[in-house]
Coordinates of C-alpha atoms and ligand atoms in Angstrom, one line a residue:
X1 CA -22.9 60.9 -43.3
X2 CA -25.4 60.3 -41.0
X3 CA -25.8 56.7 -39.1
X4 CA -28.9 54.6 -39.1
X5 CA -30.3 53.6 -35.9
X6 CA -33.4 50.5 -35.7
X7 CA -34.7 50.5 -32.1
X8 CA -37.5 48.0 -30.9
X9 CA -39.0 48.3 -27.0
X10 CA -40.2 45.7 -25.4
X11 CA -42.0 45.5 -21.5
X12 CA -43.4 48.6 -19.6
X13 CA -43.1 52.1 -19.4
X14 CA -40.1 51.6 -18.0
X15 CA -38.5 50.8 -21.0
X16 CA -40.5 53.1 -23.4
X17 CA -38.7 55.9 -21.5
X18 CA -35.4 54.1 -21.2
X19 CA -35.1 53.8 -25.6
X20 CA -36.1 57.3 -25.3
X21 CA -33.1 58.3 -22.9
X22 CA -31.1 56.1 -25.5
X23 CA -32.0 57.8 -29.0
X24 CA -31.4 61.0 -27.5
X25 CA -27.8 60.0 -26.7
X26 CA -27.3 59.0 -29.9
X27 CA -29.2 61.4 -31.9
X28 CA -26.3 63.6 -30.4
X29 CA -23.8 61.7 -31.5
X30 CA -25.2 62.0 -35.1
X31 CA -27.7 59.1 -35.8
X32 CA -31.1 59.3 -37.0
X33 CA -33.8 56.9 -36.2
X34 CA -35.1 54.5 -38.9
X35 CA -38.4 52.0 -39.1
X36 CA -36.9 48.7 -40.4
X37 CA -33.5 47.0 -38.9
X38 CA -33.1 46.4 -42.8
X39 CA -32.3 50.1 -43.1
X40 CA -30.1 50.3 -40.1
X41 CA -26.8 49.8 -39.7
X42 CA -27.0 49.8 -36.1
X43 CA -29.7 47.3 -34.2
X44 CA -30.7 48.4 -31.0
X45 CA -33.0 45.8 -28.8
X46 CA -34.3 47.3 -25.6
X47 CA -35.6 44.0 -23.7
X48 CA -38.1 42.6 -20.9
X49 CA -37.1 39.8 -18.6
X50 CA -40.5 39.7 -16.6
X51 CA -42.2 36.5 -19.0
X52 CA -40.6 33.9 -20.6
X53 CA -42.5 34.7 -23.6
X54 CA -40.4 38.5 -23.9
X55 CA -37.3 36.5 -23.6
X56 CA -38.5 34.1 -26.3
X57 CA -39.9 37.0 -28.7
X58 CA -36.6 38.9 -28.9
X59 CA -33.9 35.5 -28.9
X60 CA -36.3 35.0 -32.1
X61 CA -36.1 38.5 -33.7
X62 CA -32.1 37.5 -33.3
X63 CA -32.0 34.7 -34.9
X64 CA -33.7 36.5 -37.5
X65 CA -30.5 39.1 -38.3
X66 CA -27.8 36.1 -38.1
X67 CA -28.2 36.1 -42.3
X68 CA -28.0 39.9 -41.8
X69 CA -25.1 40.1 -40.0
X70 CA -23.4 37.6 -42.6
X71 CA -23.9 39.7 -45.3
X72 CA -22.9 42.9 -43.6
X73 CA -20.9 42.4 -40.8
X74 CA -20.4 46.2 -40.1
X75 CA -23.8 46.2 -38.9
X76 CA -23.9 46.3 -35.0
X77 CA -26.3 44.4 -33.2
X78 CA -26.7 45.4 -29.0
X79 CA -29.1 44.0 -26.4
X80 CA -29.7 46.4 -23.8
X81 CA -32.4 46.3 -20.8
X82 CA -33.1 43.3 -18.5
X83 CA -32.8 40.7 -20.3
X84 CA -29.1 41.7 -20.8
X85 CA -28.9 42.2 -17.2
X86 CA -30.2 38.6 -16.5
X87 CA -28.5 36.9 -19.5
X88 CA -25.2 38.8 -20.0
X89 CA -23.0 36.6 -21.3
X90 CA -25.5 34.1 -22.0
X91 CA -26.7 36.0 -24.8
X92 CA -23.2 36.0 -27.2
X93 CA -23.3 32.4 -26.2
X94 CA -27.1 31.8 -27.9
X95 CA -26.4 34.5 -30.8
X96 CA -22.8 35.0 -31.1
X97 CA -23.0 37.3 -33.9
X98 CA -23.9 40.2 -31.1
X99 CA -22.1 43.0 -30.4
X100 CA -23.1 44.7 -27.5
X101 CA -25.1 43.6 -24.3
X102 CA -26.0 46.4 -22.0
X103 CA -27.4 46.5 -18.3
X104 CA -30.1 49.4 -17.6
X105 CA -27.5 50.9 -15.4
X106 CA -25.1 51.2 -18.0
X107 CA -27.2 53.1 -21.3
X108 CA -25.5 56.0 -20.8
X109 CA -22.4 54.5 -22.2
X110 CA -24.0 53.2 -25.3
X111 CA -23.0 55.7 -27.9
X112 CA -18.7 55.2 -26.8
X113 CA -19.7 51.3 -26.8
X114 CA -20.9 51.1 -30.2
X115 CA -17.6 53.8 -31.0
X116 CA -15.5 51.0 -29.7
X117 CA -17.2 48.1 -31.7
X118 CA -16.8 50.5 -34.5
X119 CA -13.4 51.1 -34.4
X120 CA -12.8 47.1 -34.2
X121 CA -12.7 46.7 -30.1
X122 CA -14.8 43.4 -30.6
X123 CA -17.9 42.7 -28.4
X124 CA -18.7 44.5 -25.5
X125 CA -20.4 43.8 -22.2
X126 CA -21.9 46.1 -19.5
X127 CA -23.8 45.5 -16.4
X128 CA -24.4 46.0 -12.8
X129 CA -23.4 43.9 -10.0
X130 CA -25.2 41.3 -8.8
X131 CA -27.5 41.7 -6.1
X132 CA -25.3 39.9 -3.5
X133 CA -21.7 41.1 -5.2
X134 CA -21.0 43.8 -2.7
X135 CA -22.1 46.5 -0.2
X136 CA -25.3 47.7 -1.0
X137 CA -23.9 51.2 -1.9
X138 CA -21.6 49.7 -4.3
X139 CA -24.9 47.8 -6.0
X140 CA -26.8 50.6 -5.9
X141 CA -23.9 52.3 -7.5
X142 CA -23.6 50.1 -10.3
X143 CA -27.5 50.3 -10.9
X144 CA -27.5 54.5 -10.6
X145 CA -28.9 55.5 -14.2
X146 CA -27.6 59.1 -15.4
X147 CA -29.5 62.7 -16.0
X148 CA -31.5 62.7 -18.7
X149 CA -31.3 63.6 -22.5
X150 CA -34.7 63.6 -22.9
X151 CA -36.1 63.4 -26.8
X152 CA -39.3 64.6 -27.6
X153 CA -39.5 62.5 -31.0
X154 CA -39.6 59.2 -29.0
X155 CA -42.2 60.0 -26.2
X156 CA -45.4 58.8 -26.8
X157 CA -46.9 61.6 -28.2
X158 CA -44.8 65.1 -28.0
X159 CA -46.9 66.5 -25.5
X160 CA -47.1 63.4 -23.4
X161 CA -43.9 62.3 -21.3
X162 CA -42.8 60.0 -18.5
X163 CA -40.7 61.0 -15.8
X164 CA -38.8 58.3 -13.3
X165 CA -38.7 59.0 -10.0
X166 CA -37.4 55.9 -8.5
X167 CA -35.4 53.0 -9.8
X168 CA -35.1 49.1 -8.8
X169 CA -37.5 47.3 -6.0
X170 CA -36.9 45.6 -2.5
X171 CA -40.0 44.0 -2.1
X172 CA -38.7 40.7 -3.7
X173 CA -42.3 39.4 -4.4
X174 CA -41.1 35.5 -4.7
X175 CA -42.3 35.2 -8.6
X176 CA -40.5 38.7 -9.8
X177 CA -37.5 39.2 -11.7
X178 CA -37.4 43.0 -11.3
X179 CA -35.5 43.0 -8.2
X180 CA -32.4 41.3 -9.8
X181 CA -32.2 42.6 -13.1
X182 CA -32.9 46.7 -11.8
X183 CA -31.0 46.7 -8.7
X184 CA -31.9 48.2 -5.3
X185 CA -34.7 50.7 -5.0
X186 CA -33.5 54.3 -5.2
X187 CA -35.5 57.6 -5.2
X188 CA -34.6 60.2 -7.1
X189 CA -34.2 63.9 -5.3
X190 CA -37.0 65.6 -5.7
X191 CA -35.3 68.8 -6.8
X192 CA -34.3 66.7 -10.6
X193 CA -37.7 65.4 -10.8
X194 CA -39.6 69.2 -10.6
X195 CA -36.7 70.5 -13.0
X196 CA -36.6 68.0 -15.8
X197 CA -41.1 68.1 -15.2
X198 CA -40.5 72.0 -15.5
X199 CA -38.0 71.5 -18.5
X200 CA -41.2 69.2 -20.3
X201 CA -43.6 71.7 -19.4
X202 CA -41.8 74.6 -21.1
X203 CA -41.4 72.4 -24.5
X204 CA -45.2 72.2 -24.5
X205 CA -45.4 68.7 -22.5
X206 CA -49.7 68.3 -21.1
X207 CA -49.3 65.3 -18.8
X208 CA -46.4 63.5 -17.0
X209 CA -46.6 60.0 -15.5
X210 CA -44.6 59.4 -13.2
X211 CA -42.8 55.8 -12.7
X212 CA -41.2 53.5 -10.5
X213 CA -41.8 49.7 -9.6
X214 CA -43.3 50.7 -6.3
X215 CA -44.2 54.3 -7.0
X216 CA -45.5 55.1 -4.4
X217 CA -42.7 54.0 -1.9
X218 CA -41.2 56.9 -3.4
X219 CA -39.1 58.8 -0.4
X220 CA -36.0 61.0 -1.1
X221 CA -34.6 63.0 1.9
X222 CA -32.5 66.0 1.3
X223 CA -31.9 69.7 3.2
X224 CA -33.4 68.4 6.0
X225 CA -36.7 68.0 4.7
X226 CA -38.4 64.5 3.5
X227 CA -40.3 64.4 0.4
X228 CA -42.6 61.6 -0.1
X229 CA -45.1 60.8 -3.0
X230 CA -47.9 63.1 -2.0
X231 CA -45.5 66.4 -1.5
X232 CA -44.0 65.8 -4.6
X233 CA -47.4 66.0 -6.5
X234 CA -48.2 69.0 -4.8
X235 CA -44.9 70.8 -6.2
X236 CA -45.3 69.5 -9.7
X237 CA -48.9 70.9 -9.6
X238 CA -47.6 74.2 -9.3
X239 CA -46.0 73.8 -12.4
X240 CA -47.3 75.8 -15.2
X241 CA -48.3 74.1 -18.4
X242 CA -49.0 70.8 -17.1
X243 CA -52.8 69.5 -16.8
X244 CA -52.4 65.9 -15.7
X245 CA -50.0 64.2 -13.7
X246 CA -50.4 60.3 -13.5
X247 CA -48.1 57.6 -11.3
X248 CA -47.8 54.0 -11.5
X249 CA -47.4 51.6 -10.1
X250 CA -48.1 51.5 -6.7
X251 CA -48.1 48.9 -4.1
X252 CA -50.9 48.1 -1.7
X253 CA -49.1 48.3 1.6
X254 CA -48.0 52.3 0.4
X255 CA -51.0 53.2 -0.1
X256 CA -51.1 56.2 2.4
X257 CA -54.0 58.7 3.4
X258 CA -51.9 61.6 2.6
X259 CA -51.3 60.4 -1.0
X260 CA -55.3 59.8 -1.6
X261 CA -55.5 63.4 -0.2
X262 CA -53.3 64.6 -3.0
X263 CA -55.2 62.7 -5.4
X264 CA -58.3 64.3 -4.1
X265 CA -57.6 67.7 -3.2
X266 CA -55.0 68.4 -6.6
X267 CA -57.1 69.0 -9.9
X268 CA -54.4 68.1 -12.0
X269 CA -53.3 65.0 -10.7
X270 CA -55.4 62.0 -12.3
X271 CA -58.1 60.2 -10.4
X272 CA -56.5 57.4 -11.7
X273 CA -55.0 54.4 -9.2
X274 CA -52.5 51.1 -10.7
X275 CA -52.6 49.0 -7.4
X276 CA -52.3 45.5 -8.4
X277 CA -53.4 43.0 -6.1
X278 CA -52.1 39.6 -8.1
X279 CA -54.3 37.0 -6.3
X280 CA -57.4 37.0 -4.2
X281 CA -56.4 34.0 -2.2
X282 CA -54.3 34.7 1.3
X283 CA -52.6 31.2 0.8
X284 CA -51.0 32.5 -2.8
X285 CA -50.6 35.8 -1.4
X286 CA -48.3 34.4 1.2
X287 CA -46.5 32.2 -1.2
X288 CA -45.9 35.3 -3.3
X289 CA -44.7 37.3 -0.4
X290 CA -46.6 40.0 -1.0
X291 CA -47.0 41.4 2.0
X292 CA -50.6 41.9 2.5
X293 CA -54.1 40.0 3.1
X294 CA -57.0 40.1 0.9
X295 CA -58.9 42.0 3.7
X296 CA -55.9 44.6 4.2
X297 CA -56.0 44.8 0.0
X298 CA -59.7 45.1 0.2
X299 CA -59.9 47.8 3.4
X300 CA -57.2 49.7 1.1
X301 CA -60.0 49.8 -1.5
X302 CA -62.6 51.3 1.0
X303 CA -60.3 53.9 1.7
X304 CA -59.7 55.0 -1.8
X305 CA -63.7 54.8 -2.4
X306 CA -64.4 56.8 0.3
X307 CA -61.7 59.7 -0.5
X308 CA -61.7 60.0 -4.1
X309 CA -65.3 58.3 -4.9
X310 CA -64.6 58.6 -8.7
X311 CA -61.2 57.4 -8.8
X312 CA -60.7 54.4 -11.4
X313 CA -58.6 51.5 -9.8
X314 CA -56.8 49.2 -11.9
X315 CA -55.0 45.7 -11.1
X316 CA -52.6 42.8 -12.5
X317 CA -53.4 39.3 -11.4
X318 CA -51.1 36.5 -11.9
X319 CA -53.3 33.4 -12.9
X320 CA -51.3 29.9 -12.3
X321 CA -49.1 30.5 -9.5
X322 CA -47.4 27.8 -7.9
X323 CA -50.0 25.9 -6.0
X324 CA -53.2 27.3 -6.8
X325 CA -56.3 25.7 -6.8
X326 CA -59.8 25.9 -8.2
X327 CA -60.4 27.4 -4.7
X328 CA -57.6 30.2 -5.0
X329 CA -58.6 30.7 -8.5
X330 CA -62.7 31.0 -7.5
X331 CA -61.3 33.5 -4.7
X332 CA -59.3 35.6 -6.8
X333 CA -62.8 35.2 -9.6
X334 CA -65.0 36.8 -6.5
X335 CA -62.0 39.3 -5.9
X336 CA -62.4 41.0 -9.2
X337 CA -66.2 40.8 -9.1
X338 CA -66.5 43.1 -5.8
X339 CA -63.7 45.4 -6.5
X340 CA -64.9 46.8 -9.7
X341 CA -61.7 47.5 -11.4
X342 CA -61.7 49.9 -14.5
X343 CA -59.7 47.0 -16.0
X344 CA -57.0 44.5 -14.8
X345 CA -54.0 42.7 -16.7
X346 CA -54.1 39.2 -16.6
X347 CA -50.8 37.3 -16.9
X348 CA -49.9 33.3 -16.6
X349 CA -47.4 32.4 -14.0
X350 CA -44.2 32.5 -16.0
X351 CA -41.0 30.5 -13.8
X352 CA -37.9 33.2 -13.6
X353 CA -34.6 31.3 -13.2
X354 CA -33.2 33.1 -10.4
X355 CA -36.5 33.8 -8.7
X356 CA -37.1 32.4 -4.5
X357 CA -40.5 30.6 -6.1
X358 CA -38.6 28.5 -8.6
X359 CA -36.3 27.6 -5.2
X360 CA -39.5 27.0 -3.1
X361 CA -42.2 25.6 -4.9
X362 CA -42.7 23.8 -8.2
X363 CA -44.6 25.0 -11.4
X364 CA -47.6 22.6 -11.1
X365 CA -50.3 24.0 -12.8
X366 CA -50.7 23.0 -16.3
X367 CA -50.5 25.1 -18.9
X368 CA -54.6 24.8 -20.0
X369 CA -55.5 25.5 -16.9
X370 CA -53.2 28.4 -16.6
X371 CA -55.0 29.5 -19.8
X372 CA -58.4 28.5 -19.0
X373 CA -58.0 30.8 -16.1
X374 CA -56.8 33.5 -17.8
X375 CA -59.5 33.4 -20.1
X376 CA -62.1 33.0 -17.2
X377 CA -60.6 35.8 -15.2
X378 CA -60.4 38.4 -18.5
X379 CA -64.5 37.4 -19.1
X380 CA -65.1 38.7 -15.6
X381 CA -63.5 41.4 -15.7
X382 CA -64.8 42.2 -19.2
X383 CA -68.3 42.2 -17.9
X384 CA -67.4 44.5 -15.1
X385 CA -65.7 47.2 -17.5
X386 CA -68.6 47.2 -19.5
X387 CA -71.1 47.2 -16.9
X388 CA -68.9 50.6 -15.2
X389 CA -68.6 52.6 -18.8
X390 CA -72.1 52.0 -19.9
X391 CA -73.5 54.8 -17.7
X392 CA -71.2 57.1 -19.1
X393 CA -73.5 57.1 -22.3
X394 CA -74.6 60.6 -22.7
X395 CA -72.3 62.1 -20.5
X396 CA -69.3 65.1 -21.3
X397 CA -65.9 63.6 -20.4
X398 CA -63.0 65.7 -20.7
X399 CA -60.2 64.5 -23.1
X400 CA -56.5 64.8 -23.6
X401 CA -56.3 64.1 -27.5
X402 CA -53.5 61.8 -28.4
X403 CA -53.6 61.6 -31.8
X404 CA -55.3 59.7 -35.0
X405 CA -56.7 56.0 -34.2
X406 CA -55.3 52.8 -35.3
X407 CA -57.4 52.4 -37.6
X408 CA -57.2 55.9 -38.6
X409 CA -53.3 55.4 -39.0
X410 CA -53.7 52.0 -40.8
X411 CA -56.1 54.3 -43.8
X412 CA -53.9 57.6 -43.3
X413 CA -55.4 60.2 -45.7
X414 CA -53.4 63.9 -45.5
X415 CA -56.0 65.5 -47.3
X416 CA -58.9 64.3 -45.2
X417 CA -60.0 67.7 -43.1
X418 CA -61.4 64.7 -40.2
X419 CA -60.3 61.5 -39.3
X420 CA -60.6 59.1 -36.3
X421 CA -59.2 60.3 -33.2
X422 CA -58.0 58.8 -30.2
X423 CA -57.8 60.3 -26.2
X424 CA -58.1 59.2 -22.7
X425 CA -60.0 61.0 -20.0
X426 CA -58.5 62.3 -16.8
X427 CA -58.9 58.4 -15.2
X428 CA -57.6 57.0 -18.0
X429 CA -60.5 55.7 -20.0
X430 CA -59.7 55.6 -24.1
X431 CA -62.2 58.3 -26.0
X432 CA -62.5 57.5 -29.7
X433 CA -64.5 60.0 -31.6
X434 CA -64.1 61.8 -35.0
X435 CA -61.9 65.0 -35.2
X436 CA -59.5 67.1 -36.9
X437 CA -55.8 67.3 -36.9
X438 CA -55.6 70.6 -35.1
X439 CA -57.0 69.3 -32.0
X440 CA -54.1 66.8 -31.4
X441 CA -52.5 67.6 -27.9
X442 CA -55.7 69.7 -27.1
X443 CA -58.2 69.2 -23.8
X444 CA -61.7 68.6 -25.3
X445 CA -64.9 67.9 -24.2
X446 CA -66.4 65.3 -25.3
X447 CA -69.9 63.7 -25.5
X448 CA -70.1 60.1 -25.1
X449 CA -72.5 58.2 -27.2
X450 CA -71.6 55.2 -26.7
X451 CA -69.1 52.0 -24.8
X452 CA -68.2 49.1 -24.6
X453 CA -65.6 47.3 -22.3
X454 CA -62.5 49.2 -23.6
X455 CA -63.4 52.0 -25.1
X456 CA -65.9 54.8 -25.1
X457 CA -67.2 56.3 -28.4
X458 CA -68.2 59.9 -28.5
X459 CA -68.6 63.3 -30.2
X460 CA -67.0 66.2 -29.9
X461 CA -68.9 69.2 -27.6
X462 CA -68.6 72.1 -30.1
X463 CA -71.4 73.9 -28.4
X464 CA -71.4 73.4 -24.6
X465 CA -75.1 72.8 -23.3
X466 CA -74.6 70.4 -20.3
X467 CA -75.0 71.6 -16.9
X468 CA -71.0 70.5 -16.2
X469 CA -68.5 68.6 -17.5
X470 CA -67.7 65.3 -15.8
X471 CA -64.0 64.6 -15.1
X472 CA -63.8 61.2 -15.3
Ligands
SAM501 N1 -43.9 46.7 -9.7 C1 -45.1 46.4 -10.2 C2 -46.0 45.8 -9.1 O1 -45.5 45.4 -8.1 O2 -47.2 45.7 -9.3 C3 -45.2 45.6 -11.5 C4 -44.0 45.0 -12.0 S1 -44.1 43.8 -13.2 C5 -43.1 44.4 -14.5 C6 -45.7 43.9 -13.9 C7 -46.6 42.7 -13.6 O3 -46.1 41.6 -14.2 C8 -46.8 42.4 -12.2 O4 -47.7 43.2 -11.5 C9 -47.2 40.9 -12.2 O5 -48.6 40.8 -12.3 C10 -46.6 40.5 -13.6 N2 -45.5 39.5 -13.3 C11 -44.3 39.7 -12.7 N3 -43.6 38.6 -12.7 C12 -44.3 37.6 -13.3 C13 -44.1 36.3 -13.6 N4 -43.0 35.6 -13.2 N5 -45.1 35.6 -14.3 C14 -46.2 36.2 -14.7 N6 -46.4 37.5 -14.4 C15 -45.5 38.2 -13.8
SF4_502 FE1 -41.7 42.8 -8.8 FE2 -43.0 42.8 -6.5 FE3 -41.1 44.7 -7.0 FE4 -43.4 44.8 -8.3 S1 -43.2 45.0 -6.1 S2 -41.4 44.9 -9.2 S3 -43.9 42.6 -8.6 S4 -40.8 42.5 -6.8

């Protein structure tokens, strides 16, 4: 008989790929996937450490299966991700009916954990080292993640996929919990990255993004020869199949003019840049050891103008931080206004136990102001987003078709020859525009008639007319 397996993802793409990596494992070992824990007879949380409010959201969903556990106490119940990283043994303390808490270094051993459990071992914990445990080759050890099982059934769509290349950060930016709860930052060799892209490619895979916390510190040395971000692009564009490659995230200071050559001079890789900046303020910057200046930041900028003039740059800011004032905040305000992001994600300072800012400086701005910001912040950057799509009215963008809309999901009607369809153009702006089912996973062109901040409403181009196609 076949076993039941509930997953829920929380956090980045990080994760998204990490519960794929998981179901394939277990869909080997005989489980099939199921959309309610109710159904399940194995609970599988995959967790974010990075806010307060992700912790909160999945201790919650917890408490929500003690009744569940009572009532069937076959059922197993594992935490995996960072949050069992930071919490380990924290968390049978706060929900002792768990079974399983498991570090992102250690998935690969899921399926023989939940064997043991099974067979009446009793909980079990896995995780890495501590950052300060041991060498740093016995860390990065404990961190090192296995070859993939990829499965396409979990991607985001079948014929999109994401592909790590690096794991863990050293940049230790004073507010960030990533350092502790990945490990050490390891690149992978470039020769696994080009076979598992190749392997994707042949099952019919259109775009890869490529991930890492600091993408583009990516360097992996092997044969003599040094690959670094921009030559691996260049040998994944050879691949065959493959029409977009994408990356994120990357840091300012790596920013490199041979990697905004690659983005210029390779069609297929996305004109598409994730550089967040996090403050606009040199005092906050500092405090945040981020390594930069608001005037290296913005000279970054002018070098990605002036190479790739269409690229679309996107940023996080981090409203709230310890210390900042009305005059940070106005900085960071007139920060967003010149650099004319595509869009930015906003977040509230959020204290990490464990973190050097908790150490160094207290949590003093109030909550309301941390939201009022927030608010103030996301209204800019609104206005700019719809100011920047706007021109594209009337224009042909070219779109990688993902599949129906939300709301075309939420009203799902089989017989219906159209329905609502949703894309993204080649720098990442979301296309909705009505469709059929066959053109799922297809390039399109597609007319824009009309925008607004977030989204650009168009038709399809059935007969082509225009002079050219944009790509956008
Ligand atoms: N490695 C990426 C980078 O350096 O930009 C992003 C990592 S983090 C998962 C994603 C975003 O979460 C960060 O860019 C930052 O804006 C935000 N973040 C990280 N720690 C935070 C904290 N303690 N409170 C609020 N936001 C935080
Ligand atoms: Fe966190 Fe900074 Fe590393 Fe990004 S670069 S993961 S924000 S420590």
């Amino acid at each position: 008989m076949s076993k039941q397996l509930y997953i829920e993802t929380v956090g980045c793409q990080m994760n998204m790929l990490d519960s794929e990596l998981v179901v394939a494992s277990l869909r080997k070992a005989g489980y099939v996937v199921v959309d309610t824990p109710a159904k399940a007879d194995t609970i599988l949380f995959n967790t974010c450490s990075v806010r307060q409010h992700a912790e909160d959201k999945i201790y919650s969903a917890l408490g929500r299966l003690k009744h569940a556990k009572k009532h069937n106490p076959n059922k197993i119940i594992g935490v995996m991700g960072c949050m069992a990283q930071k919490d380990q043994k924290l968390i049978f303390e706060r929900a002792p009916f768990v079974d399983l808490v498991v570090g992102p270094g250690q998935l690969h051993q899921i399926p023989e954990l939940i064997e043991k459990i099974g067979a009446g071992a009793g909980q079990q914990l896995e995780v890495s080292l501590d950052r300060k445990a041991g060498t740093r080759a016995e860390i990065e050890q404990s961190f090192e993640s296995y070859d993939p099982l990829r499965d396409p059934q979990m991607r985001p769509t079948p014929f999109q996929a994401f592909v790590r290349i690096m794991i863990g950060c050293d940049k230790f930016c004073t507010y960030c919990i990533v350092p502790s709860v990945r490990g050490p930052e390891q690149s992978r060799p470039a020769a696994h990255i080009v076979a598992e892209a190749r392997q994707l490619a042949d099952e019919g895979c259109r775009e890869i993004t490529l991930l890492g916390q600091t993408v583009n510190s990516y360097k992996h040395s092997a044969g003599g020869r040094t690959h670094r971000l921009s030559d691996l692009l260049a040998e994944l564009h050879e691949i065959e199949g493959l029409a977009r490659l994408k990356f994120v995230t990357n840091y300012p200071k790596d920013m490199t003019d041979d990697l905004l050559e690659a983005v210029r001079d390779l069609p297929k890789v996305s004109p598409y840049l994730h550089v967040p900046v996090q403050s606009g303020s040199n005092r906050i910057l500092q405090r945040m050891k981020r390594g930069y200046t608001v005037e290296e930041y913005r000279e970054m900028l002018a070098r990605i103008r002036e190479t790739i003039p269409e690229a679309a740059v996107t940023s996080d800011f981090i409203v709230g931080f310890c210390g900042e004032t009305d005059e940070d905040f106005d900085q960071t305000s007139e920060l967003v206004r010149e650099s004319r992001f595509k869009n930015s994600f906003i977040f509230k300072y959020s204290e990490r136990p464990g973190t050097k800012s908790v150490q160094l400086y207290p949590d003093d701005v109030p909550e309301e102001v941390k939201k009022r910001r927030n608010n103030e912040l996301l209204a800019v950057q609104n206005e700019i987003s719809e100011e920047d799509n706007l021109p594209l009215v009337g224009r042909n963008v070219e779109v990688l078709v993902e599949g129906p809309s939300k709301a075309a999901r939420r009203h799902e009607d089989e017989d219906s020859p159209t329905l609502q369809l949703v894309g993204r153009t080649h720098c990442d702006r979301i296309v909705v525009f009505e469709g059929n089912r066959r053109q799922i996973g297809q390039l399109l062109d597609v007319t824009v008639i009309d925008a607004n901040a977030f989204t650009l409403f168009g038709s399809v181009v059935t007969q082509h007319v225009g002079p050219e196609v944009y790509s956008l």
